[in-house]
């Protein structure tokens, strides 16, 4: 097992500073683009509330610790889109730094630099760093806790495990699903106990110090959630109930999650997608083997988090969104970089040309950087979801006699956030009733893939009698906003 981190020189710090500056630039560009559905809900139902009311009940949509920071920034700089997202930018840049730190714990400075650069360039990392939600904060605290966990296993000091407890509490207070990662680490720790790690003179410290960290985390989490503890269980039950009747039942299928994750990661790259997927899986396998030499708990911890998350979501009958695995992206990138080097060394030994290992590794790194640069550009091709653009178009082009309908779930949002006088169509029955009335109509459809399935007549009319006014593209999955008119 790896005992010490590699020495850090001035050039290493300069490289890290450059990578962090690059990450900050990429995460700041286009930061004021329109808010999407979940961001607007976060602002309207929590961030805009008085401080005393932000913890009045529990909502799966609310990232409490993050929203408090977003509220503070918006109070200082005003109700600006960028202000709501600014904490995500800070934690997104900070996440690049802690991934660099984690990579040094697992491998060496070179692996750390490459891993941090790839995280800085990652499409998903940039996307979520410009999202007024707590995912980058959740990943930041979880990754930092991962570092303390690995260090605490190697050398169980009180300070390390207390720090672990604080990071666990911060992650869980950001969002309850943050507990999944630390439960996974707990299982790994129990496994280490079972196989005898920590026997001998350090047994007491190896057991008691982690328990102290867990105690700190539990106390802090209970205190943080104390005002809303009664509503948490009920909310989880409601989410399970809505999932059961969701027309998009594939959202509860792990295979859909894998495909959707690959689709958003790779994009519309055509035949190149298969090559990227196969190559990615190969380097991750090599990475698991290579990382085992220096940090044998690294890959098992990542795999355990994925397994725990899938098990809990399936048991609760909840939707398995790819974002539940956002925490794993940085560590998986480290695995890929370690795997690229280990694979290059294996190939060089296989062809009996050891000197080829270094250039092969450099070639693999360049390929990953080029692919990342090509993919990250999609982040700036469109807003996440252009609700503001759809609202402006409708208000500018509507006639006095037009009836304006927002197809659920957009109705209440347009009414509350944009102060629109639009009506809401919530289901197929309401759609039939609205369209049975004579006169001109404008329809604004959010999440068209979902709504076309929930309201079959809407899909039929969209392909027939309705005039397609405009489509507002979005980088969010099923994030296009469609505007139709019936004269």
Coordinates of C-alpha atoms in Angstrom, one line a residue:
X1 CA 0.0 0.0 0.0
X2 CA 1.2 3.5 -0.8
X3 CA 2.8 5.1 2.2
X4 CA 3.7 8.7 1.3
X5 CA 2.7 11.2 -1.3
X6 CA 5.3 12.2 -3.9
X7 CA 7.4 15.3 -3.4
X8 CA 5.9 18.5 -4.6
X9 CA 8.0 21.0 -6.5
X10 CA 7.5 24.6 -7.7
X11 CA 6.8 23.4 -11.3
X12 CA 4.0 21.1 -9.9
X13 CA 2.4 24.1 -8.2
X14 CA 2.7 26.2 -11.3
X15 CA 1.0 23.4 -13.4
X16 CA -1.8 23.1 -10.9
X17 CA -2.4 26.9 -10.8
X18 CA -2.6 26.9 -14.6
X19 CA -5.1 24.0 -14.6
X20 CA -7.2 25.8 -11.9
X21 CA -7.2 29.0 -13.9
X22 CA -8.3 27.1 -17.0
X23 CA -11.1 25.4 -15.0
X24 CA -12.3 28.8 -13.8
X25 CA -12.4 30.3 -17.3
X26 CA -14.3 27.3 -18.7
X27 CA -16.8 27.4 -15.8
X28 CA -17.3 31.2 -16.0
X29 CA -18.0 31.4 -19.8
X30 CA -21.7 31.7 -20.5
X31 CA -22.5 31.6 -16.8
X32 CA -25.5 34.0 -17.2
X33 CA -27.4 31.7 -19.7
X34 CA -31.1 31.2 -18.8
X35 CA -31.9 29.0 -15.8
X36 CA -33.5 25.6 -16.4
X37 CA -36.4 24.0 -14.7
X38 CA -34.8 22.6 -11.6
X39 CA -32.7 25.8 -11.1
X40 CA -35.8 27.9 -11.2
X41 CA -37.6 25.7 -8.7
X42 CA -34.5 25.9 -6.4
X43 CA -34.6 29.7 -6.6
X44 CA -38.4 30.1 -6.3
X45 CA -39.1 27.6 -3.6
X46 CA -35.9 28.0 -1.4
X47 CA -33.3 30.5 -2.3
X48 CA -35.8 33.4 -2.5
X49 CA -37.4 32.5 0.9
X50 CA -36.3 34.3 4.1
X51 CA -33.5 32.6 6.0
X52 CA -35.9 31.5 8.7
X53 CA -38.1 29.6 6.2
X54 CA -35.5 27.8 4.1
X55 CA -35.6 24.8 6.4
X56 CA -39.3 24.6 6.9
X57 CA -39.8 21.2 5.0
X58 CA -37.8 18.7 3.1
X59 CA -37.7 18.5 -0.7
X60 CA -35.6 16.1 -2.9
X61 CA -35.1 19.1 -5.2
X62 CA -33.4 21.2 -2.6
X63 CA -29.7 21.0 -1.9
X64 CA -29.8 22.8 1.5
X65 CA -26.1 23.6 2.2
X66 CA -25.6 24.8 -1.4
X67 CA -28.8 26.9 -1.5
X68 CA -27.7 28.7 1.6
X69 CA -24.5 29.8 -0.2
X70 CA -26.5 30.7 -3.3
X71 CA -28.8 32.9 -1.2
X72 CA -25.8 34.6 0.4
X73 CA -24.2 35.4 -2.9
X74 CA -27.5 36.6 -4.5
X75 CA -28.1 38.9 -1.5
X76 CA -24.6 40.4 -1.9
X77 CA -24.7 40.8 -5.7
X78 CA -28.4 40.8 -6.5
X79 CA -30.8 38.4 -8.1
X80 CA -28.6 37.5 -11.0
X81 CA -28.5 34.2 -12.8
X82 CA -24.7 34.0 -12.4
X83 CA -25.0 34.7 -8.7
X84 CA -27.2 31.7 -8.1
X85 CA -24.6 29.6 -9.9
X86 CA -21.5 31.1 -8.5
X87 CA -21.1 28.6 -5.6
X88 CA -21.3 25.8 -8.1
X89 CA -18.4 27.4 -10.0
X90 CA -16.3 27.7 -6.9
X91 CA -16.9 24.1 -5.9
X92 CA -16.4 23.0 -9.5
X93 CA -12.9 24.6 -9.5
X94 CA -12.2 23.3 -6.0
X95 CA -13.2 19.8 -7.2
X96 CA -10.4 20.0 -9.8
X97 CA -8.0 20.7 -7.0
X98 CA -9.1 17.9 -4.7
X99 CA -9.1 15.4 -7.7
X100 CA -5.5 16.5 -8.2
X101 CA -4.9 15.8 -4.5
X102 CA -6.6 12.4 -4.6
X103 CA -4.6 11.4 -7.7
X104 CA -1.4 12.2 -5.8
X105 CA -2.6 9.9 -3.0
X106 CA -3.3 7.1 -5.6
X107 CA -0.3 7.6 -7.9
X108 CA 2.1 10.5 -8.5
X109 CA 2.3 14.1 -9.6
X110 CA 2.2 13.4 -13.3
X111 CA -1.0 11.4 -13.0
X112 CA -2.4 14.1 -10.8
X113 CA -1.7 16.8 -13.4
X114 CA -3.3 14.9 -16.2
X115 CA -6.3 13.8 -14.1
X116 CA -6.9 17.4 -13.0
X117 CA -6.6 18.7 -16.5
X118 CA -9.1 16.2 -17.8
X119 CA -11.5 17.1 -15.0
X120 CA -11.1 20.7 -15.8
X121 CA -12.0 19.9 -19.5
X122 CA -14.8 17.5 -18.7
X123 CA -18.1 18.3 -20.3
X124 CA -20.1 17.0 -17.3
X125 CA -17.9 18.8 -14.8
X126 CA -18.3 22.1 -16.6
X127 CA -22.1 21.6 -17.1
X128 CA -22.7 20.9 -13.4
X129 CA -20.3 23.7 -12.4
X130 CA -22.7 26.1 -14.2
X131 CA -25.8 24.6 -12.5
X132 CA -27.4 26.4 -9.6
X133 CA -27.6 23.0 -7.8
X134 CA -25.3 21.3 -5.3
X135 CA -23.8 18.5 -7.3
X136 CA -20.3 20.0 -7.6
X137 CA -20.4 20.8 -3.8
X138 CA -21.5 17.2 -3.1
X139 CA -18.7 15.9 -5.2
X140 CA -16.2 18.2 -3.6
X141 CA -17.0 17.1 0.0
X142 CA -17.2 13.5 -1.0
X143 CA -13.8 13.5 -2.8
X144 CA -12.2 15.3 0.1
X145 CA -13.8 12.7 2.5
X146 CA -12.4 10.0 0.2
X147 CA -8.9 11.4 0.6
X148 CA -9.3 11.5 4.4
X149 CA -10.6 7.9 4.3
X150 CA -7.6 6.6 2.4
X151 CA -5.2 8.5 4.7
X152 CA -7.1 7.3 7.8
X153 CA -6.9 3.7 6.7
X154 CA -3.2 4.1 6.1
X155 CA -2.5 6.0 9.3
X156 CA -5.5 6.2 11.7
X157 CA -5.0 9.5 13.5
X158 CA -7.8 11.4 15.3
X159 CA -7.5 14.5 13.2
X160 CA -7.8 12.7 9.9
X161 CA -10.9 10.8 11.0
X162 CA -12.5 13.9 12.6
X163 CA -11.9 15.7 9.3
X164 CA -13.6 12.8 7.5
X165 CA -16.6 13.2 9.8
X166 CA -16.9 16.9 8.9
X167 CA -16.7 16.2 5.2
X168 CA -19.3 13.5 5.4
X169 CA -21.7 15.8 7.3
X170 CA -21.1 18.6 4.7
X171 CA -21.9 16.2 1.8
X172 CA -25.0 14.8 3.4
X173 CA -26.3 18.3 4.3
X174 CA -25.8 19.2 0.7
X175 CA -28.1 16.4 -0.3
X176 CA -29.2 13.2 1.5
X177 CA -27.9 11.0 -1.3
X178 CA -24.4 12.1 -0.2
X179 CA -24.8 9.4 2.5
X180 CA -24.5 6.8 -0.2
X181 CA -20.8 7.5 -0.8
X182 CA -19.9 7.4 2.9
X183 CA -22.0 4.2 3.4
X184 CA -19.9 2.6 0.6
X185 CA -16.7 3.7 2.4
X186 CA -18.1 2.3 5.6
X187 CA -18.6 -1.1 3.9
X188 CA -15.0 -1.0 2.6
X189 CA -13.8 -0.3 6.1
X190 CA -15.8 -3.2 7.6
X191 CA -14.3 -5.4 4.9
X192 CA -10.8 -4.3 5.9
X193 CA -11.6 -5.2 9.5
X194 CA -12.9 -8.6 8.4
X195 CA -9.8 -9.5 6.5
X196 CA -7.5 -8.4 9.3
X197 CA -6.3 -5.0 8.3
X198 CA -5.4 -3.1 11.5
X199 CA -4.5 -6.1 13.6
X200 CA -1.8 -5.8 16.3
X201 CA -0.8 -2.6 18.2
X202 CA -2.9 -0.3 16.1
X203 CA -6.2 -2.2 16.4
X204 CA -7.8 0.2 18.9
X205 CA -6.9 3.3 16.9
X206 CA -8.0 1.7 13.7
X207 CA -11.4 1.0 15.1
X208 CA -12.0 3.9 17.5
X209 CA -10.8 6.7 15.4
X210 CA -13.1 5.9 12.4
X211 CA -16.0 5.5 14.8
X212 CA -15.2 9.0 16.2
X213 CA -15.4 10.4 12.7
X214 CA -18.7 8.6 12.1
X215 CA -20.1 10.0 15.4
X216 CA -19.1 13.5 14.4
X217 CA -20.9 13.1 11.1
X218 CA -24.1 11.7 12.6
X219 CA -24.3 14.5 15.2
X220 CA -23.8 17.2 12.7
X221 CA -26.2 15.8 10.2
X222 CA -28.9 15.3 12.8
X223 CA -28.5 18.9 14.0
X224 CA -28.5 20.3 10.5
X225 CA -31.7 18.4 9.5
X226 CA -33.4 18.7 12.8
X227 CA -36.0 21.3 11.7
X228 CA -37.2 19.0 8.9
X229 CA -36.7 15.5 10.2
X230 CA -40.4 14.7 10.3
X231 CA -40.9 15.5 6.6
X232 CA -38.0 13.6 5.2
X233 CA -39.5 10.1 5.4
X234 CA -42.8 11.3 3.9
X235 CA -41.0 13.0 1.0
X236 CA -39.0 9.8 0.1
X237 CA -42.3 7.9 0.1
X238 CA -43.9 10.4 -2.2
X239 CA -40.9 10.2 -4.6
X240 CA -41.3 6.4 -4.8
X241 CA -45.0 6.8 -5.4
X242 CA -44.5 9.2 -8.3
X243 CA -41.8 7.0 -9.8
X244 CA -44.3 4.1 -9.9
X245 CA -46.7 6.0 -12.2
X246 CA -44.0 7.8 -14.2
X247 CA -44.6 7.4 -17.9
X248 CA -40.8 7.2 -18.3
X249 CA -40.4 3.9 -16.6
X250 CA -37.0 3.4 -18.2
X251 CA -35.7 6.1 -15.8
X252 CA -35.7 3.3 -13.1
X253 CA -33.7 0.9 -15.3
X254 CA -29.9 0.8 -14.6
X255 CA -29.3 0.0 -18.3
X256 CA -31.0 3.3 -19.3
X257 CA -28.8 5.1 -16.8
X258 CA -25.7 3.6 -18.4
X259 CA -26.8 4.4 -21.9
X260 CA -27.8 8.0 -21.0
X261 CA -24.5 8.5 -19.2
X262 CA -22.6 7.4 -22.2
X263 CA -24.8 9.5 -24.5
X264 CA -24.2 12.7 -22.6
X265 CA -20.5 11.9 -22.1
X266 CA -19.7 11.1 -25.7
X267 CA -22.4 12.9 -27.6
X268 CA -23.3 12.4 -31.2
X269 CA -19.9 11.1 -32.3
X270 CA -21.2 8.4 -34.6
X271 CA -18.9 5.4 -35.1
X272 CA -16.3 7.1 -32.8
X273 CA -18.6 6.5 -29.9
X274 CA -18.0 2.7 -30.0
X275 CA -14.3 3.2 -30.1
X276 CA -14.4 5.7 -27.2
X277 CA -16.5 3.4 -25.1
X278 CA -14.4 0.3 -25.7
X279 CA -11.2 2.2 -25.2
X280 CA -12.6 3.8 -22.0
X281 CA -13.5 0.5 -20.5
X282 CA -10.1 -0.9 -21.3
X283 CA -8.2 1.8 -19.6
X284 CA -10.5 1.7 -16.6
X285 CA -9.7 -2.1 -16.3
X286 CA -6.0 -1.4 -16.6
X287 CA -6.5 1.5 -14.1
X288 CA -8.1 -0.8 -11.5
X289 CA -5.1 -3.2 -11.8
X290 CA -2.5 -0.4 -11.8
X291 CA -4.1 1.5 -8.8
X292 CA -4.2 -1.7 -6.8
X293 CA -0.4 -1.7 -6.4
X294 CA -0.3 1.7 -4.7
X295 CA -3.8 2.1 -3.3
X296 CA -5.7 -1.2 -3.2
X297 CA -8.9 0.4 -1.7
X298 CA -9.3 3.0 -4.5
X299 CA -11.1 1.0 -7.1
X300 CA -13.2 -1.1 -4.7
X301 CA -14.5 2.1 -3.1
X302 CA -15.7 3.5 -6.4
X303 CA -17.3 0.2 -7.3
X304 CA -18.9 -0.1 -3.9
X305 CA -20.4 3.4 -4.2
X306 CA -22.0 2.5 -7.6
X307 CA -23.3 -0.7 -6.2
X308 CA -24.7 0.9 -3.0
X309 CA -26.4 3.7 -5.0
X310 CA -28.0 1.3 -7.4
X311 CA -29.2 -1.0 -4.6
X312 CA -30.7 1.8 -2.5
X313 CA -32.4 3.5 -5.5
X314 CA -33.9 0.2 -6.7
X315 CA -35.1 -0.7 -3.2
X316 CA -36.7 2.7 -2.8
X317 CA -38.2 2.4 -6.4
X318 CA -36.7 5.8 -7.3
X319 CA -35.5 7.1 -10.6
X320 CA -31.9 6.3 -11.3
X321 CA -30.6 9.6 -12.7
X322 CA -27.0 9.6 -14.1
X323 CA -26.3 12.6 -11.8
X324 CA -26.5 10.3 -8.8
X325 CA -23.1 9.1 -10.0
X326 CA -21.6 12.5 -10.6
X327 CA -19.4 12.0 -7.6
X328 CA -17.7 9.1 -9.4
X329 CA -16.6 11.0 -12.5
X330 CA -13.4 12.5 -11.1
X331 CA -12.2 9.2 -9.5
X332 CA -13.0 7.3 -12.7
X333 CA -10.9 9.8 -14.7
X334 CA -8.0 9.1 -12.3
X335 CA -8.6 5.4 -13.0
X336 CA -8.5 6.1 -16.7
X337 CA -5.2 8.0 -16.5
X338 CA -3.6 5.4 -14.3
X339 CA -4.9 2.7 -16.7
X340 CA -3.5 4.6 -19.7
X341 CA 0.0 4.5 -18.2
X342 CA -0.3 0.9 -16.9
X343 CA -1.7 -0.3 -20.3
X344 CA 1.1 1.5 -22.1
X345 CA 3.7 -0.2 -20.0
X346 CA 2.0 -3.6 -20.5
X347 CA 2.0 -3.2 -24.3
X348 CA 5.6 -2.0 -24.2
X349 CA 6.6 -5.1 -22.3
X350 CA 4.6 -7.3 -24.6
X351 CA 6.4 -6.1 -27.7
X352 CA 9.7 -6.2 -25.7
X353 CA 10.3 -2.5 -26.2
X354 CA 10.2 -1.0 -22.7
X355 CA 11.2 2.4 -24.1
X356 CA 7.9 2.6 -25.9
X357 CA 5.9 2.9 -22.7
X358 CA 6.4 6.6 -22.2
X359 CA 5.5 7.7 -25.7
X360 CA 2.5 5.4 -25.7
X361 CA 1.3 6.9 -22.5
X362 CA 1.8 10.4 -23.9
X363 CA -0.2 9.4 -27.0
X364 CA -3.0 8.1 -24.9
X365 CA -3.1 11.3 -22.8
X366 CA -3.2 13.5 -25.9
X367 CA -6.1 11.4 -27.3
X368 CA -8.1 11.9 -24.0
X369 CA -7.3 15.6 -24.0
X370 CA -8.4 16.1 -27.6
X371 CA -11.7 14.2 -27.1
X372 CA -12.4 16.2 -23.9
X373 CA -11.7 19.5 -25.8
X374 CA -14.1 18.4 -28.6
X375 CA -16.8 17.4 -26.2
X376 CA -16.7 20.3 -23.8
X377 CA -17.7 22.7 -26.6
X378 CA -21.2 21.3 -26.5
X379 CA -21.7 23.0 -23.2
X380 CA -21.7 26.4 -24.9
X381 CA -23.8 25.4 -27.9
X382 CA -27.1 26.2 -26.1
X383 CA -28.6 27.0 -22.7
X384 CA -29.4 24.0 -20.5
X385 CA -33.1 24.7 -21.1
X386 CA -34.3 28.0 -22.7
X387 CA -37.5 28.7 -20.8
X388 CA -36.8 32.4 -20.8
X389 CA -36.4 32.4 -24.6
X390 CA -39.7 30.6 -25.0
X391 CA -41.5 33.0 -22.7
X392 CA -40.2 36.0 -24.5
X393 CA -41.2 34.6 -27.9
X394 CA -44.7 33.8 -26.9
X395 CA -45.2 37.2 -25.2
X396 CA -43.9 39.1 -28.2
X397 CA -45.9 37.2 -30.8
X398 CA -49.2 36.4 -29.0
X399 CA -52.5 37.9 -30.2
X400 CA -55.1 39.2 -27.8
X401 CA -57.4 36.3 -28.6
X402 CA -54.7 33.6 -28.1
X403 CA -55.1 31.2 -25.2
X404 CA -51.6 30.2 -24.0
X405 CA -51.0 26.8 -22.4
X406 CA -47.9 25.5 -20.8
X407 CA -47.8 21.7 -20.9
X408 CA -47.1 20.3 -17.5
X409 CA -44.7 20.6 -15.6
X410 CA -44.1 24.1 -17.1
X411 CA -47.4 25.7 -16.2
X412 CA -46.9 26.6 -12.5
X413 CA -43.3 27.5 -13.2
X414 CA -44.1 30.1 -15.9
X415 CA -46.9 31.5 -13.7
X416 CA -44.7 31.8 -10.6
X417 CA -41.3 32.7 -12.0
X418 CA -42.2 34.7 -15.1
X419 CA -45.5 36.1 -13.9
X420 CA -47.2 34.7 -17.0
X421 CA -51.0 34.6 -17.3
X422 CA -50.8 31.2 -19.0
X423 CA -52.9 28.2 -18.3
X424 CA -51.6 24.8 -17.4
X425 CA -52.4 21.5 -19.1
X426 CA -51.5 18.7 -16.7
X427 CA -52.6 15.5 -18.4
X428 CA -54.3 14.0 -21.5
X429 CA -57.8 14.8 -20.3
X430 CA -57.0 18.5 -19.7
X431 CA -55.4 18.6 -23.1
X432 CA -58.5 17.2 -24.8
X433 CA -60.7 19.7 -23.0
X434 CA -58.5 22.6 -24.0
X435 CA -58.2 21.7 -27.6
X436 CA -61.9 21.0 -27.9
X437 CA -62.6 24.7 -27.4
X438 CA -62.5 26.8 -30.5
X439 CA -60.1 29.7 -31.1
X440 CA -56.4 30.3 -31.5
X441 CA -54.1 28.5 -29.1
X442 CA -50.3 28.6 -28.4
X443 CA -48.7 25.6 -26.6
X444 CA -45.4 25.6 -24.9
X445 CA -44.1 22.1 -24.3
X446 CA -41.3 21.3 -21.8
X447 CA -39.6 17.9 -21.8
X448 CA -41.3 16.9 -25.0
X449 CA -40.1 13.3 -24.9
X450 CA -42.0 12.8 -21.6
X451 CA -45.0 14.9 -22.5
X452 CA -45.5 13.3 -25.9
X453 CA -45.7 9.9 -24.2
X454 CA -47.9 11.1 -21.4
X455 CA -50.3 12.9 -23.9
X456 CA -50.5 10.9 -27.1
X457 CA -52.9 13.3 -28.7
X458 CA -50.3 16.1 -28.3
X459 CA -47.8 14.1 -30.3
X460 CA -50.4 13.4 -33.0
X461 CA -51.4 17.0 -33.2
X462 CA -47.8 18.2 -33.3
X463 CA -47.3 16.0 -36.4
X464 CA -50.5 17.3 -38.0
X465 CA -52.7 20.3 -37.3
X466 CA -50.4 22.3 -35.0
X467 CA -48.0 24.8 -36.6
X468 CA -44.4 24.3 -35.2
X469 CA -43.4 27.9 -34.3
X470 CA -40.0 27.3 -32.9
X471 CA -37.7 24.9 -31.1
X472 CA -35.4 26.1 -28.3
X473 CA -32.6 23.6 -28.0
X474 CA -31.1 22.7 -24.6
X475 CA -28.1 20.8 -23.5
X476 CA -30.2 19.1 -20.8
X477 CA -31.4 15.6 -21.6
X478 CA -34.9 16.1 -23.1
X479 CA -34.3 19.8 -22.5
X480 CA -35.7 21.2 -25.8
X481 CA -38.6 23.6 -25.4
X482 CA -41.2 23.5 -28.2
X483 CA -43.7 26.2 -29.2
X484 CA -46.8 25.3 -31.3
X485 CA -49.7 27.4 -32.5
X486 CA -53.2 26.6 -33.7
X487 CA -54.8 29.4 -35.6

